[in-house]
C-alpha cells in the first residue's frame, strides 16, 4: 500500500524529489536524536528502558541490525542531496553557480549524513556495516565522478583522460574505507572476537531441515515461529523463542514454498530493468536510478543474514524510497522535456497527447 500510494503521489520528478528529501531529512533527524540519546541516556530506547543490545545504538528500533539498515539507506539519501547542492554551489556542474541557500543546504545534508554514518558505526552491526559499505562503493564513486567543473567540459579530449575522470571516484572509495576503519572499530572488533560463532547459523540449520520437507507448498504465511520449534536442534539450546529465521529468503521459502524464490527473482529482474531504463533515459537525474540500485543492493544483501525488511517501520521507509525513485526512472513526461527539447513541435504535441491518453 505504501509503494502504490507513493507511485500515485510521485507523478512528477518534483513531487518524487520532495518525498526523497522528506525521507532523507527524517532519517538524518532520527540519527541525530539517536546519537544524543545514546550519549546522554545509553540505557534508554525512546521513553523506556532498553532490554536488548544495551551496548549498541539502536536508534528508534529494538534490533541494532534493523537500525543499521535504516541508517545505511538514510546515509545514501543524504549523500545524494549533499552532492546535488554542493555541485551547484561550488560550480562543479554545467549550471550557474548556486546561491547561499544551496550552500546552506549542502552543509545541512552533509552534517546529517555524517550523523547518520556515525550512528551506523555505533550500532556495532557487522552485517549492517558491510551491506552499507557495498551500497556505498556502488553509489558514492558515481556521485563523486559527477563533480566536474564547467571548464573540464569544454577542454580538449586529450585532457579528459581516464585517470582524471575516475580520480574523484577513487577518492570517494578511499574516504569510505578510511572512515570505516577509524569509526567502525567497535563493529570490526566485535567481528574479530565472535567470528563465525553466531546463533543465527544454528537457526539456519534448523530452517534448512524444515525447508527440505516443505519446499513445494510451504508451511503457510507467518507460520515460521510455530513450525521452527519442531525442527529446532539441541545445539540451539532451549532458551527463548525463535520467531525469525535471520534470513528473509529462507523464511519466505519455508512459509510460501517454491513460489517465493520465483517471485523474488521476478521482482529483482523488474527492478533491474526499471533502473537500467531510468539510467539510459535520464541525464540530469541519472544518479537516482543508481541510488535505487544501491539501496536495493544494501537491503537485499542484509536480508540474507537478518530480517530488517520484515520490520514494518523500516519496510514502509524503504518502499516509500523505492516508489519515488521508480517514479523518476519511469517519468515519461520529464523525459520528453529533458532529452527531446530539440524535437519538432508537431512530434512533441503528438507525444504529449499520447502521454495524456495513457
Coordinates of C-alpha atoms in Angstrom, one line a residue:
X1 CA 0.0 0.0 0.0
X2 CA 2.9 2.4 0.8
X3 CA 4.5 1.6 -2.5
X4 CA 1.4 2.1 -4.6
X5 CA 0.5 5.3 -2.7
X6 CA 4.0 6.6 -3.4
X7 CA 3.6 5.9 -7.1
X8 CA 0.3 7.8 -7.2
X9 CA 1.6 10.8 -5.3
X10 CA 5.0 11.0 -7.0
X11 CA 3.6 11.5 -10.5
X12 CA 6.3 14.1 -11.4
X13 CA 10.0 14.5 -10.7
X14 CA 9.4 17.4 -8.4
X15 CA 7.0 15.5 -6.2
X16 CA 9.2 12.4 -6.2
X17 CA 12.2 14.5 -5.1
X18 CA 10.1 16.1 -2.3
X19 CA 9.3 12.6 -1.0
X20 CA 13.0 11.7 -1.1
X21 CA 14.0 14.9 0.6
X22 CA 11.5 14.3 3.4
X23 CA 12.7 10.8 3.9
X24 CA 16.3 12.0 3.9
X25 CA 15.7 14.7 6.5
X26 CA 13.7 12.3 8.6
X27 CA 16.4 9.8 8.6
X28 CA 19.0 12.5 9.5
X29 CA 17.0 13.9 12.4
X30 CA 16.3 10.4 13.8
X31 CA 20.1 9.7 13.6
X32 CA 20.8 13.0 15.4
X33 CA 18.3 12.2 18.1
X34 CA 19.6 8.7 18.5
X35 CA 23.2 9.9 18.9
X36 CA 22.1 12.4 21.6
X37 CA 20.1 9.8 23.5
X38 CA 22.9 7.2 23.2
X39 CA 25.5 9.6 24.5
X40 CA 23.3 11.0 27.4
X41 CA 21.0 8.1 28.2
X42 CA 22.6 4.9 26.7
X43 CA 20.2 2.6 28.6
X44 CA 17.0 4.3 27.2
X45 CA 15.1 3.5 24.0
X46 CA 12.8 6.5 23.4
X47 CA 10.9 6.7 26.7
X48 CA 11.5 3.2 28.0
X49 CA 14.5 1.3 29.4
X50 CA 16.4 -0.9 26.9
X51 CA 16.0 -4.6 27.3
X52 CA 18.4 -5.7 24.5
X53 CA 21.6 -4.5 22.9
X54 CA 22.5 -2.3 25.8
X55 CA 26.0 -1.6 24.4
X56 CA 24.8 -0.6 20.9
X57 CA 22.9 2.2 19.4
X58 CA 19.6 1.0 18.0
X59 CA 18.0 4.4 17.0
X60 CA 14.2 4.0 17.3
X61 CA 14.3 0.3 16.7
X62 CA 14.8 -2.6 19.1
X63 CA 17.2 -4.5 16.9
X64 CA 20.6 -2.9 16.0
X65 CA 20.6 -4.7 12.7
X66 CA 17.4 -3.0 11.6
X67 CA 18.8 0.3 12.8
X68 CA 21.9 -0.3 10.8
X69 CA 19.9 -1.0 7.6
X70 CA 17.8 2.1 8.1
X71 CA 20.8 4.3 8.8
X72 CA 22.7 2.9 5.8
X73 CA 19.9 3.7 3.4
X74 CA 19.4 7.1 5.1
X75 CA 23.1 7.9 4.6
X76 CA 22.8 7.2 0.8
X77 CA 19.8 9.5 0.6
X78 CA 21.6 12.3 2.5
X79 CA 24.7 11.9 0.4
X80 CA 22.5 12.4 -2.7
X81 CA 21.2 15.8 -1.7
X82 CA 24.5 16.9 -0.3
X83 CA 26.1 16.2 -3.6
X84 CA 23.3 17.9 -5.6
X85 CA 23.6 21.1 -3.6
X86 CA 27.3 21.0 -3.4
X87 CA 27.8 20.6 -7.1
X88 CA 25.5 23.6 -7.8
X89 CA 27.1 25.9 -5.2
X90 CA 30.7 25.2 -5.7
X91 CA 30.5 25.3 -9.5
X92 CA 31.1 21.6 -10.3
X93 CA 28.2 21.4 -12.8
X94 CA 27.2 22.9 -16.1
X95 CA 24.6 25.1 -14.3
X96 CA 25.4 28.6 -13.0
X97 CA 26.9 28.8 -9.5
X98 CA 24.4 28.3 -6.8
X99 CA 23.1 30.7 -4.1
X100 CA 23.6 30.9 -0.4
X101 CA 20.6 28.7 0.1
X102 CA 22.3 25.9 -1.8
X103 CA 25.4 26.3 0.3
X104 CA 23.4 26.1 3.5
X105 CA 21.5 23.0 2.1
X106 CA 24.9 21.4 1.3
X107 CA 26.2 21.7 4.8
X108 CA 22.8 20.8 6.3
X109 CA 22.6 17.5 4.4
X110 CA 26.3 16.8 4.8
X111 CA 26.1 17.3 8.6
X112 CA 23.0 15.0 8.8
X113 CA 24.8 12.4 6.6
X114 CA 27.8 12.4 9.0
X115 CA 25.4 11.9 11.9
X116 CA 23.8 9.0 10.1
X117 CA 27.2 7.4 9.3
X118 CA 28.4 7.9 12.9
X119 CA 25.2 6.4 14.3
X120 CA 25.6 3.5 11.9
X121 CA 29.1 2.7 13.3
X122 CA 27.8 2.8 16.9
X123 CA 25.2 0.1 16.1
X124 CA 28.1 -2.4 16.0
X125 CA 26.2 -4.3 13.4
X126 CA 28.7 -6.3 11.3
X127 CA 26.3 -7.1 8.6
X128 CA 24.8 -3.6 8.5
X129 CA 28.3 -2.0 8.2
X130 CA 29.3 -4.5 5.4
X131 CA 26.0 -4.0 3.5
X132 CA 26.2 -0.2 3.7
X133 CA 29.8 -0.5 2.5
X134 CA 28.7 -2.5 -0.5
X135 CA 26.0 0.0 -1.4
X136 CA 28.3 3.0 -0.9
X137 CA 31.0 1.5 -3.1
X138 CA 28.5 1.3 -5.9
X139 CA 26.9 4.7 -5.4
X140 CA 29.3 7.2 -3.9
X141 CA 32.0 6.9 -6.6
X142 CA 29.4 7.7 -9.2
X143 CA 28.3 10.8 -7.2
X144 CA 31.9 11.9 -6.9
X145 CA 32.6 11.4 -10.6
X146 CA 29.8 13.9 -11.4
X147 CA 31.8 16.7 -9.6
X148 CA 33.3 18.1 -12.8
X149 CA 33.8 21.8 -13.3
X150 CA 32.4 23.7 -16.3
X151 CA 35.9 24.2 -17.7
X152 CA 36.6 20.5 -17.8
X153 CA 33.6 20.0 -20.0
X154 CA 35.0 22.5 -22.6
X155 CA 38.5 21.2 -22.6
X156 CA 40.0 19.1 -25.3
X157 CA 39.6 15.3 -25.4
X158 CA 43.3 14.8 -24.6
X159 CA 42.9 16.4 -21.2
X160 CA 39.9 14.2 -20.3
X161 CA 41.9 11.1 -19.6
X162 CA 40.7 8.0 -17.8
X163 CA 42.7 8.9 -14.7
X164 CA 41.2 12.4 -14.5
X165 CA 37.7 11.0 -14.9
X166 CA 37.9 8.4 -12.2
X167 CA 40.1 10.3 -9.7
X168 CA 37.1 11.7 -7.7
X169 CA 35.6 8.2 -7.6
X170 CA 38.9 6.7 -6.3
X171 CA 38.9 9.5 -3.7
X172 CA 35.4 8.6 -2.6
X173 CA 36.3 4.9 -2.2
X174 CA 39.4 5.8 -0.1
X175 CA 37.3 8.1 2.1
X176 CA 34.8 5.3 2.7
X177 CA 37.5 2.9 3.7
X178 CA 39.3 5.4 6.0
X179 CA 36.0 6.4 7.7
X180 CA 35.1 2.7 8.3
X181 CA 38.5 1.9 9.7
X182 CA 38.5 4.9 12.1
X183 CA 34.9 5.0 13.3
X184 CA 33.9 1.4 12.7
X185 CA 36.4 -0.1 15.2
X186 CA 33.7 -1.4 17.6
X187 CA 32.0 -3.4 14.8
X188 CA 35.3 -4.6 13.5
X189 CA 36.4 -5.7 17.0
X190 CA 33.1 -7.5 17.5
X191 CA 33.5 -9.3 14.2
X192 CA 37.1 -10.3 15.2
X193 CA 36.0 -11.6 18.6
X194 CA 32.9 -13.6 17.6
X195 CA 33.9 -14.5 14.0
X196 CA 31.5 -17.2 12.7
X197 CA 30.2 -18.0 16.2
X198 CA 26.7 -16.7 15.9
X199 CA 23.3 -18.2 17.0
X200 CA 21.8 -17.4 13.6
X201 CA 23.8 -20.1 11.9
X202 CA 22.2 -22.6 14.3
X203 CA 18.8 -21.3 13.3
X204 CA 19.7 -21.7 9.6
X205 CA 20.5 -25.4 10.0
X206 CA 17.0 -26.0 11.6
X207 CA 15.4 -23.9 8.9
X208 CA 17.1 -25.8 6.1
X209 CA 15.9 -29.1 7.7
X210 CA 12.3 -27.8 7.8
X211 CA 12.7 -26.5 4.2
X212 CA 13.8 -29.8 2.9
X213 CA 10.3 -31.2 3.9
X214 CA 8.2 -28.3 3.0
X215 CA 9.8 -26.7 -0.1
X216 CA 7.0 -27.2 -2.5
X217 CA 3.9 -25.8 -0.9
X218 CA 5.4 -24.2 2.2
X219 CA 4.0 -24.2 5.7
X220 CA 1.8 -21.1 5.3
X221 CA 2.4 -17.4 5.5
X222 CA 3.6 -16.3 9.0
X223 CA 4.0 -19.7 10.4
X224 CA 7.7 -19.8 11.0
X225 CA 7.6 -19.3 14.7
X226 CA 5.2 -22.3 15.1
X227 CA 6.9 -24.6 12.6
X228 CA 10.5 -24.0 13.6
X229 CA 10.1 -25.3 17.1
X230 CA 9.6 -28.8 15.8
X231 CA 12.9 -28.6 13.9
X232 CA 15.0 -26.8 16.5
X233 CA 18.3 -28.7 17.1
X234 CA 19.7 -29.2 20.6
X235 CA 22.7 -27.1 19.6
X236 CA 20.5 -24.0 19.7
X237 CA 19.6 -24.5 23.3
X238 CA 16.2 -24.4 24.9
X239 CA 16.1 -20.7 25.9
X240 CA 14.0 -18.2 24.1
X241 CA 11.5 -18.3 21.2
X242 CA 12.8 -18.0 17.7
X243 CA 10.3 -16.1 15.6
X244 CA 12.6 -15.0 12.7
X245 CA 15.0 -17.0 10.5
X246 CA 17.5 -14.2 10.4
X247 CA 17.4 -14.8 6.6
X248 CA 14.3 -13.3 4.8
X249 CA 14.9 -15.6 1.8
X250 CA 14.9 -18.8 3.8
X251 CA 11.9 -17.8 5.9
X252 CA 10.0 -16.8 2.8
X253 CA 10.9 -20.1 1.0
X254 CA 9.8 -22.1 4.0
X255 CA 6.5 -20.4 4.6
X256 CA 5.4 -19.7 1.0
X257 CA 7.1 -22.6 -0.8
X258 CA 8.6 -22.7 -4.3
X259 CA 6.6 -19.7 -5.5
X260 CA 8.6 -17.4 -3.2
X261 CA 12.0 -17.6 -4.9
X262 CA 10.3 -17.4 -8.3
X263 CA 8.5 -14.2 -7.3
X264 CA 11.7 -12.8 -5.7
X265 CA 13.7 -13.4 -8.9
X266 CA 11.0 -11.7 -11.0
X267 CA 10.9 -8.7 -8.6
X268 CA 14.7 -8.3 -8.9
X269 CA 14.6 -8.6 -12.7
X270 CA 11.8 -6.0 -12.9
X271 CA 13.7 -3.6 -10.6
X272 CA 16.9 -4.1 -12.6
X273 CA 15.0 -3.3 -15.9
X274 CA 13.4 -0.2 -14.4
X275 CA 16.7 1.1 -13.1
X276 CA 18.5 0.4 -16.3
X277 CA 15.8 2.1 -18.4
X278 CA 16.0 5.1 -16.0
X279 CA 19.8 5.2 -16.3
X280 CA 19.6 5.2 -20.1
X281 CA 16.8 7.7 -20.4
X282 CA 17.7 10.3 -17.8
X283 CA 20.7 12.6 -17.8
X284 CA 20.4 15.2 -15.0
X285 CA 18.6 12.7 -12.8
X286 CA 20.7 9.7 -13.8
X287 CA 22.0 9.3 -10.2
X288 CA 18.6 8.4 -8.9
X289 CA 18.4 5.0 -10.7
X290 CA 21.8 4.2 -9.2
X291 CA 20.6 5.3 -5.8
X292 CA 17.7 2.9 -6.1
X293 CA 20.0 0.1 -7.3
X294 CA 22.5 0.8 -4.4
X295 CA 19.6 0.9 -1.8
X296 CA 18.1 -2.4 -3.1
X297 CA 21.6 -4.0 -3.1
X298 CA 22.1 -2.9 0.5
X299 CA 18.8 -4.2 1.8
X300 CA 19.0 -7.4 -0.3
X301 CA 22.4 -8.2 1.0
X302 CA 21.5 -7.6 4.6
X303 CA 18.3 -9.6 4.2
X304 CA 20.5 -12.7 3.6
X305 CA 21.6 -12.6 7.3
X306 CA 18.9 -10.6 9.0
X307 CA 15.3 -9.6 8.8
X308 CA 15.2 -5.8 8.5
X309 CA 12.8 -5.8 5.6
X310 CA 10.3 -7.8 7.7
X311 CA 10.1 -4.9 10.3
X312 CA 7.2 -2.6 9.2
X313 CA 8.9 0.6 10.4
X314 CA 11.8 0.1 8.1
X315 CA 9.7 -1.6 5.3
X316 CA 7.5 1.5 5.0
X317 CA 10.5 3.8 4.8
X318 CA 12.2 1.6 2.2
X319 CA 9.1 1.2 0.0
X320 CA 8.5 4.9 0.1
X321 CA 12.0 5.5 -1.2
X322 CA 11.6 2.8 -3.9
X323 CA 8.3 4.4 -5.1
X324 CA 9.9 7.8 -5.5
X325 CA 13.0 6.5 -7.3
X326 CA 11.0 4.3 -9.7
X327 CA 8.7 7.2 -10.5
X328 CA 11.7 9.2 -11.5
X329 CA 13.0 6.3 -13.6
X330 CA 9.6 5.9 -15.4
X331 CA 8.6 9.6 -15.7
X332 CA 7.9 9.9 -19.4
X333 CA 6.7 13.5 -19.2
X334 CA 10.1 14.7 -17.8
X335 CA 12.0 12.5 -20.2
X336 CA 10.4 14.4 -23.2
X337 CA 11.2 17.8 -21.8
X338 CA 14.7 16.8 -20.6
X339 CA 16.0 14.7 -23.5
X340 CA 13.9 15.8 -26.5
X341 CA 13.9 19.6 -26.3
X342 CA 15.1 19.8 -29.9
X343 CA 12.3 17.5 -31.3
X344 CA 10.0 19.3 -33.8
X345 CA 6.9 20.9 -32.3
X346 CA 4.4 18.6 -34.1
X347 CA 6.1 15.5 -32.7
X348 CA 6.2 17.0 -29.2
X349 CA 2.4 17.7 -29.4
X350 CA 1.7 14.1 -30.5
X351 CA 3.8 12.7 -27.7
X352 CA 2.1 14.9 -25.1
X353 CA -1.3 13.7 -26.3
X354 CA -0.1 10.1 -26.1
X355 CA 1.1 10.6 -22.5
X356 CA -2.2 12.3 -21.6
X357 CA -4.2 9.4 -23.0
X358 CA -2.1 6.9 -21.1

